[in-house]
Short mmCIF file of C-alpha atoms in Angstrom, two decimals:
data_model
loop_
_atom_site.label_atom_id
_atom_site.label_comp_id
_atom_site.label_asym_id
_atom_site.label_seq_id
_atom_site.Cartn_x
_atom_site.Cartn_y
_atom_site.Cartn_z
CA MET A 17 1.33 18.13 -4.56
CA ASN A 18 3.44 19.16 -7.75
CA ASN A 19 0.84 20.73 -9.86
CA ARG A 20 2.38 19.99 -13.25
CA ILE A 21 0.87 19.64 -16.39
CA ASN A 22 -0.68 15.82 -17.34
CA ASN A 23 1.46 14.01 -18.45
CA GLN A 24 -1.07 11.09 -20.34
CA ASP A 25 0.77 8.99 -19.81
CA ASP A 26 -0.18 5.60 -22.37
CA LEU A 27 -2.92 3.42 -20.93
CA SER A 28 -6.74 3.29 -22.88
CA GLU A 29 -9.54 1.57 -20.20
CA SER A 30 -12.64 0.07 -21.69
CA GLY A 31 -15.67 2.52 -21.15
CA ALA A 32 -13.51 5.65 -20.69
CA ALA A 33 -13.37 7.99 -22.92
CA ILE A 34 -9.49 9.04 -23.00
CA ASN A 35 -7.88 11.75 -25.23
CA LEU A 36 -4.77 10.23 -26.05
CA GLN A 37 -4.26 13.87 -28.06
CA ILE A 38 -3.86 16.04 -25.77
CA GLY A 39 -0.44 18.22 -25.91
CA LEU A 40 1.98 16.64 -23.58
CA ASP A 41 5.00 19.17 -22.32
CA THR A 42 8.21 17.14 -22.92
CA ALA A 43 10.08 19.20 -20.69
CA ASN A 44 8.63 18.18 -17.59
CA GLU A 45 7.81 14.22 -19.33
CA ALA A 46 11.93 14.23 -19.06
CA ILE A 47 11.68 15.00 -15.31
CA ARG A 48 8.77 12.59 -14.74
CA GLN A 49 10.85 9.69 -16.69
CA ASN A 50 13.70 10.14 -14.36
CA ILE A 51 12.11 10.57 -10.98
CA ASN A 52 12.97 7.64 -8.53
CA ASN A 53 14.26 5.31 -11.96
CA ASN A 54 17.65 3.92 -8.91
CA TYR A 55 15.01 0.83 -8.60
CA GLU A 56 16.35 -2.84 -9.58
CA ASP A 57 14.75 -4.51 -12.57
CA ASP A 58 15.07 -8.41 -13.12
CA GLN A 59 13.13 -8.86 -15.49
CA PHE A 60 11.49 -12.33 -13.85
CA PHE A 61 7.72 -12.51 -14.61
CA TYR A 62 6.23 -15.54 -12.83
CA ALA A 63 4.20 -16.21 -15.50
CA ASP A 64 7.18 -17.30 -17.62
CA HIS A 65 8.37 -19.41 -15.28
CA GLU A 66 4.94 -21.41 -14.46
CA ARG A 67 6.42 -24.86 -12.76
CA GLU A 68 8.33 -22.47 -9.78
CA PHE A 69 5.87 -19.89 -9.36
CA GLN A 70 3.33 -23.42 -8.45
CA GLU A 71 6.48 -24.72 -6.15
CA THR A 72 7.25 -21.25 -4.24
CA LEU A 73 3.48 -21.09 -3.25
CA ILE A 74 4.03 -24.61 -1.95
CA ASN A 75 7.14 -24.32 -0.34
CA SER A 76 6.18 -20.33 1.32
CA GLU A 77 3.91 -22.50 3.69
CA ALA A 78 6.23 -23.72 5.55
CA GLU A 79 9.11 -20.69 5.14
CA ASP A 80 9.45 -17.87 7.65
CA PHE A 81 9.79 -14.31 7.01
CA GLN A 82 13.28 -12.51 6.02
CA TYR A 83 13.11 -8.97 7.60
CA GLU A 84 15.33 -6.11 5.62
CA TYR A 85 17.19 -3.13 7.23
CA GLU A 86 18.62 -1.97 3.86
CA ASN A 87 16.65 -0.86 0.38
CA VAL A 88 13.44 -3.23 1.65
CA LEU A 89 11.78 -0.26 -0.89
CA ASN A 90 13.92 -1.09 -3.64
CA GLY A 91 14.88 2.46 -4.55
CA SER A 92 11.66 4.60 -3.17
CA ASN A 93 12.09 7.31 -1.66
CA ASN A 94 8.08 8.14 -0.56
CA THR A 95 7.05 8.25 2.97
CA PHE A 96 4.66 6.08 4.35
CA GLY A 97 3.44 5.60 7.95
CA LEU A 98 1.24 2.50 10.12
CA GLU A 99 -0.75 2.37 12.70
CA ILE A 100 -0.51 -1.30 14.71
CA GLU A 101 -3.44 -1.20 16.84
CA PHE A 102 -3.17 -4.01 19.65
CA VAL A 103 -5.26 -5.27 22.96
CA ASP A 104 -4.37 -6.03 26.12
CA GLY A 105 -0.51 -5.06 27.44
CA ASN A 106 0.11 -1.94 29.78
CA ALA A 107 0.37 0.93 27.13
CA ASN A 108 2.02 3.22 29.65
CA ALA A 109 4.73 1.05 29.80
CA ILE A 110 5.01 0.73 26.22
CA ALA A 111 5.23 4.43 25.71
CA ARG A 112 6.98 5.46 28.75
CA GLU A 113 9.32 2.83 27.12
CA LEU A 114 9.54 4.66 23.49
CA TYR A 115 9.89 7.77 24.49
CA ASP A 116 13.13 6.88 26.78
CA MET A 117 14.26 5.44 23.82
CA GLY A 118 13.38 8.98 22.01
CA ILE A 119 11.11 6.94 19.26
CA CYS A 120 7.63 8.29 20.73
CA GLY A 121 6.71 11.73 21.66
CA TYR A 122 4.98 11.34 25.01
CA ASP A 123 5.83 9.46 27.93
CA HIS A 124 2.14 8.33 28.42
CA GLN A 125 -1.06 7.15 26.36
CA VAL A 126 -2.77 9.87 24.49
CA GLN A 127 -6.21 10.68 23.91
CA TYR A 128 -6.94 9.32 20.16
CA HIS A 129 -6.23 11.82 17.32
CA ALA A 130 -3.56 13.75 20.01
CA PRO A 131 -1.20 15.89 18.29
CA SER A 132 1.93 14.87 17.33
CA VAL A 133 5.10 15.46 17.87
CA ILE A 134 7.45 15.77 14.53
CA GLY A 135 9.38 13.09 13.83
CA LYS A 136 8.07 10.86 16.74
CA TRP A 137 5.52 8.36 17.28
CA LYS A 138 2.67 7.45 19.21
CA LEU A 139 0.79 5.36 21.22
CA GLU A 140 -2.81 6.26 21.14
CA LYS A 141 -6.10 5.20 22.99
CA ASP A 142 -8.95 3.78 20.84
CA CYS A 143 -12.07 3.17 21.88
CA SER A 144 -12.62 -0.08 19.77
CA LEU A 145 -9.93 -1.69 21.66
CA GLY A 146 -10.32 -2.15 25.23
CA ILE A 147 -9.71 -0.25 28.16
CA ARG A 148 -5.74 -2.16 28.22
CA GLY A 149 -5.54 -1.76 24.26
CA GLY A 150 -3.92 1.25 21.79
CA GLU A 151 -3.15 1.93 18.57
CA LEU A 152 0.99 2.83 17.60
CA VAL A 153 0.81 5.62 15.21
CA SER A 154 3.59 6.59 13.37
CA PRO A 155 5.38 9.67 12.12
CA PRO A 156 6.51 9.73 8.43
CA LEU A 157 8.31 7.15 7.60
CA ARG A 158 11.46 6.98 4.51
CA ASP A 159 13.45 3.38 3.38
CA THR A 160 16.07 3.89 5.51
CA PRO A 161 17.75 1.04 8.24
CA GLU A 162 16.88 3.07 11.10
CA THR A 163 13.52 3.23 9.98
CA TRP A 164 13.63 -0.56 9.58
CA GLN A 165 15.31 -0.86 13.11
CA THR A 166 12.79 1.06 15.03
CA LEU A 167 9.65 -0.78 13.72
CA GLN A 168 11.41 -3.56 15.68
CA THR A 169 12.07 -2.42 18.37
CA ILE A 170 8.72 -0.92 19.20
CA CYS A 171 7.27 -4.61 17.99
CA ASP A 172 9.93 -6.42 21.19
CA VAL A 173 8.95 -3.58 23.68
CA ALA A 174 5.17 -3.94 23.01
CA LYS A 175 5.53 -7.64 23.44
CA ARG A 176 7.61 -7.49 26.28
CA HIS A 177 4.71 -5.40 27.80
CA ASN A 178 2.31 -8.53 27.12
CA ALA A 179 0.38 -6.38 24.05
CA LYS A 180 -1.11 -8.98 21.59
CA VAL A 181 -3.43 -8.86 18.41
CA ASN A 182 -6.68 -10.40 17.89
CA SER A 183 -9.44 -10.42 15.10
CA HIS A 184 -10.70 -7.13 15.74
CA CYS A 185 -7.34 -5.29 15.46
CA GLY A 186 -6.53 -3.26 12.33
CA GLY A 187 -2.75 -2.45 10.88
CA HIS A 188 -3.47 0.47 8.33
CA ILE A 189 -0.58 1.50 6.01
CA HIS A 190 -1.04 5.23 4.79
CA ILE A 191 1.34 5.94 1.30
CA ASP A 192 2.52 9.12 0.01
CA MET A 193 -0.17 9.67 -2.64
CA ASN A 194 2.72 12.08 -4.54
CA PRO A 195 3.87 10.16 -7.25
CA LEU A 196 0.80 9.64 -9.10
CA ASP A 197 0.68 13.24 -9.71
CA THR A 198 -1.38 15.22 -11.61
CA ALA A 199 -1.27 12.12 -14.18
CA GLU A 200 -4.67 11.52 -15.31
CA HIS A 201 -3.42 7.67 -16.18
CA ARG A 202 -1.46 7.42 -13.69
CA TRP A 203 -4.40 7.70 -11.20
CA ARG A 204 -6.96 5.57 -14.36
CA ARG A 205 -4.30 2.39 -13.34
CA PHE A 206 -4.53 3.37 -9.60
CA PHE A 207 -7.72 2.41 -9.57
CA LYS A 208 -7.45 -0.48 -11.89
CA ALA A 209 -5.14 -2.15 -10.32
CA THR A 210 -6.81 -1.41 -6.38
CA GLY A 211 -10.51 -2.23 -8.17
CA SER A 212 -9.06 -5.76 -9.73
CA PHE A 213 -6.76 -7.45 -7.34
CA GLU A 214 -9.06 -6.14 -3.69
CA PRO A 215 -9.44 -9.90 -3.25
CA VAL A 216 -5.69 -10.88 -3.37
CA MET A 217 -5.60 -7.40 -1.02
CA TYR A 218 -7.64 -9.08 1.22
CA ARG A 219 -5.82 -12.66 1.41
CA PHE A 220 -2.64 -10.58 1.66
CA ALA A 221 -4.51 -8.26 4.56
CA GLY A 222 -4.80 -12.20 7.45
CA GLY A 223 -1.01 -10.97 8.61
CA ASP A 224 0.01 -13.82 10.51
CA SER A 225 -3.59 -14.58 11.51
CA GLY A 226 -4.81 -17.39 8.93
CA GLN A 227 -7.34 -14.77 7.38
CA VAL A 228 -8.56 -10.78 7.16
CA ARG A 229 -9.93 -9.91 10.59
CA SER A 230 -13.55 -9.94 11.58
CA GLY A 231 -15.92 -6.79 11.11
CA VAL A 232 -13.58 -5.65 8.05
CA ASP A 233 -16.79 -5.31 6.07
CA HIS A 234 -17.39 -2.27 8.14
CA TYR A 235 -13.59 -1.13 8.59
CA ALA A 236 -12.65 -2.05 5.22
CA THR A 237 -15.12 -1.87 2.63
CA PRO A 238 -14.59 -3.15 -0.80
CA PHE A 239 -13.75 -0.14 -2.87
CA ALA A 240 -13.35 -1.60 -6.33
CA PRO A 241 -17.39 -0.90 -6.75
CA ASN A 242 -16.14 2.74 -6.22
CA ALA A 243 -12.91 2.19 -8.96
CA SER A 244 -15.22 0.22 -11.09
CA ARG A 245 -17.71 3.68 -11.21
CA VAL A 246 -14.65 6.27 -11.33
CA LEU A 247 -12.80 4.46 -14.34
CA ASP A 248 -16.45 4.60 -16.15
CA GLN A 249 -16.50 8.42 -16.20
CA ASN A 250 -13.95 11.39 -17.50
CA PHE A 251 -11.72 13.13 -15.07
CA PRO A 252 -9.40 15.29 -15.96
CA VAL A 253 -6.59 15.42 -13.56
CA THR A 254 -4.48 19.18 -14.29
CA ASN A 255 -4.37 20.71 -10.65
CA SER A 256 -4.86 19.79 -7.12
CA THR A 257 -8.25 20.59 -6.71
CA ASP A 258 -9.08 18.39 -9.29
CA ILE A 259 -7.15 15.65 -7.27
CA ASN A 260 -9.71 16.45 -4.00
CA ARG A 261 -12.17 16.81 -6.78
CA LEU A 262 -11.62 13.38 -7.51
CA ALA A 263 -10.15 11.93 -4.01
CA THR A 264 -14.39 12.83 -3.17
CA ASP A 265 -15.96 11.55 -5.60
CA ALA A 266 -14.13 8.09 -5.21
CA SER A 267 -14.74 8.25 -1.82
CA ARG A 268 -18.21 9.88 -1.04
CA TYR A 269 -16.78 11.40 2.50
CA ASN A 270 -15.95 7.58 3.96
CA ARG A 271 -13.04 6.63 4.85
CA TYR A 272 -14.04 3.06 5.89
CA TYR A 273 -13.08 1.44 2.61
CA GLY A 274 -9.77 -0.79 2.11
CA VAL A 275 -8.74 2.19 0.25
CA ASN A 276 -9.40 5.35 2.38
CA LEU A 277 -8.71 8.93 0.08
CA THR A 278 -10.12 11.57 2.28
CA ASN A 279 -7.04 11.98 3.80
CA ILE A 280 -6.68 13.66 0.17
CA HIS A 281 -8.57 16.60 0.76
CA ASP A 282 -8.17 16.75 4.05
CA SER A 283 -6.27 20.34 4.57
CA ASP A 284 -5.12 18.98 8.24
CA LYS A 285 -3.43 15.81 6.90
CA PRO A 286 -1.12 14.83 4.64
CA ASN A 287 -1.87 13.57 1.10
CA THR A 288 -1.53 9.91 2.08
CA ILE A 289 -3.44 7.33 0.70
CA GLU A 290 -4.53 4.72 3.10
CA LEU A 291 -4.83 0.86 2.54
CA ARG A 292 -6.72 0.12 5.42
CA TYR A 293 -7.20 -3.72 5.13
CA PHE A 294 -4.28 -4.76 6.64
CA ASN A 295 -4.79 -6.88 10.22
CA SER A 296 -2.25 -5.64 12.79
CA SER A 297 0.65 -7.27 13.43
CA LEU A 298 3.34 -7.41 15.90
CA GLU A 299 5.69 -9.16 13.73
CA PRO A 300 7.77 -6.59 12.22
CA ALA A 301 8.57 -8.45 8.95
CA ILE A 302 5.06 -8.82 8.52
CA LEU A 303 4.53 -5.36 8.92
CA GLN A 304 7.46 -4.51 6.34
CA THR A 305 5.70 -6.86 3.64
CA ASN A 306 2.76 -4.59 3.99
CA VAL A 307 4.19 -1.77 2.97
CA LYS A 308 6.17 -3.62 0.81
CA ILE A 309 2.21 -4.04 -1.26
CA ALA A 310 1.22 -0.33 -0.77
CA ASN A 311 4.40 1.30 -1.83
CA GLY A 312 4.25 -1.18 -4.56
CA ILE A 313 1.02 -0.59 -6.11
CA ILE A 314 1.84 2.86 -5.73
CA PHE A 315 4.85 2.35 -8.24
CA ALA A 316 3.20 0.20 -10.22
CA SER A 317 1.37 2.99 -10.68
CA GLU A 318 3.29 5.63 -11.66
CA LYS A 319 5.80 3.53 -13.57
CA ALA A 320 3.40 0.80 -15.33
CA ARG A 321 2.76 1.81 -18.67
CA PHE A 322 2.56 -0.26 -22.13
CA GLY A 323 2.57 2.79 -24.53
CA SER A 324 5.75 4.49 -26.22
CA THR A 325 6.78 6.55 -23.47
CA SER A 326 7.12 3.05 -21.02
CA GLU A 327 11.09 3.74 -19.75
CA SER A 328 11.06 -0.33 -20.62
CA GLU A 329 10.21 -3.22 -22.34
CA ALA A 330 9.37 -4.94 -19.04
CA MET A 331 7.17 -1.96 -17.81
CA LYS A 332 5.65 -1.85 -20.55
CA ARG A 333 5.18 -5.74 -20.21
CA ARG A 334 4.02 -4.84 -16.49
CA GLY A 335 1.79 -2.13 -18.11
CA ASN A 336 -0.23 -4.43 -20.30
CA ILE A 337 -1.08 -7.25 -17.67
CA LEU A 338 -2.26 -4.36 -15.84
CA LYS A 339 -4.66 -3.49 -19.01
CA ASP A 340 -5.74 -6.80 -19.30
CA GLN A 341 -7.33 -7.48 -15.67
CA ILE A 342 -11.08 -7.08 -15.08
CA ILE A 343 -12.40 -5.69 -11.76
CA GLY A 344 -15.43 -8.06 -10.45
CA SER A 345 -14.00 -10.95 -12.60
CA ASN A 346 -14.51 -15.04 -12.12
CA ASP A 347 -10.58 -15.72 -11.48
CA SER A 348 -10.57 -13.13 -8.69
CA ASN A 349 -10.06 -15.71 -6.19
CA SER A 350 -7.52 -17.72 -8.17
CA ASN A 351 -3.61 -18.04 -8.16
CA LEU A 352 -3.52 -16.70 -11.65
CA LYS A 353 -4.91 -13.30 -9.79
CA VAL A 354 -1.68 -12.95 -7.11
CA ARG A 355 0.50 -13.97 -10.49
CA ASP A 356 0.01 -11.40 -12.49
CA PHE A 357 -0.61 -9.28 -9.13
CA VAL A 358 2.97 -9.46 -8.26
CA ASP A 359 4.57 -9.22 -11.87
CA ILE A 360 2.94 -5.74 -11.93
CA VAL A 361 3.75 -4.57 -8.87
CA PHE A 362 7.36 -5.90 -8.17
CA THR A 363 10.42 -5.62 -10.85
CA ARG A 364 12.76 -7.66 -7.98
CA LYS A 365 11.97 -11.50 -7.25
CA LYS A 366 12.67 -11.48 -3.59
CA ASP A 367 10.03 -8.75 -3.40
CA LYS A 368 7.60 -11.34 -5.26
CA ASP A 369 8.33 -13.87 -2.67
CA SER A 370 8.32 -12.10 -0.02
CA VAL A 371 5.12 -11.16 -0.61
CA LEU A 372 3.65 -15.04 -1.68
CA LYS A 373 4.94 -15.92 1.29
CA LEU A 374 2.39 -13.62 2.95
CA TYR A 375 -0.29 -15.72 0.59
CA SER A 376 0.68 -18.70 1.73
CA LYS A 377 0.12 -18.20 4.95
CA ASN A 378 -3.56 -17.15 4.23
CA ALA A 379 -7.22 -18.01 3.26
CA TRP A 380 -9.74 -16.44 0.72
CA TYR A 381 -12.10 -13.87 2.04
CA THR A 382 -15.80 -15.06 1.58
#
């Protein structure tokens, strides 16, 4: 983690006393402003095109997902990881074929949380998936053509050996927390986004199943109450110790929330935020879309300011839309909510549209 001084990005939260007078280290702020600014922004907001938004939702139900190979995450160099659970199939045969391809680090299914081989996937046992099930666990990945080609190959091999997903399989996404850095207001935006849009996340989570999986109340418990509680507190964030304390307070050492922060204060694991909402899938385009969502939340938490430090008017507008969200509002299960989500989280219309396809093919979680 980079222990630079908190830049105090410009955001005000109801019920949280935020001191905007803390001195800024302008040199470090300038460095921060130039990190990962190589993203495309077409400045398209569905809030300005309501009719097109409604038509997109309707048409998306019949459209297939498009799988991409290049610049999938819009210039982001952030690392991410996947956990893909499946049932049935021949786990050892899957592991062996992927090992022969140079993808897996072991030529057989290994025990749960077996040591990783650097740069390699592994296929673990998981008692919740039965004797023929397993979990494919990735190494840290980046947005490269090789990453997406490998993910497609893994899905093809698993299906060829009769692996399937059912209503009990989860597909968790890990995303590097480093873009949030030691900036208090990036963390506040993160909690605001995850808390305000949690109903939308549960709807996205259905993947190709039509609805989020059974048992989600246990394996991906709602995080919004935690987010709301944290936002009502003062939490100075200036170093890694503060981040660990914040993660502990938000998670209460429980990894079974939709947003799992327990890896942050675990010295044996990388500093990742895990989104546990998602169903598993063996369709690479579904998994890719889930990664887009996870990375987009981190991106918006970093970039979507509404004050004078915003790098563009479009980013300032995204920050204002986020600021106006209310955790637990009555409109939480509405198309308006998902419109706000895609306008905040994605700066390219094509990414908004790919996520709206996922939304349109699933039902609200009740």
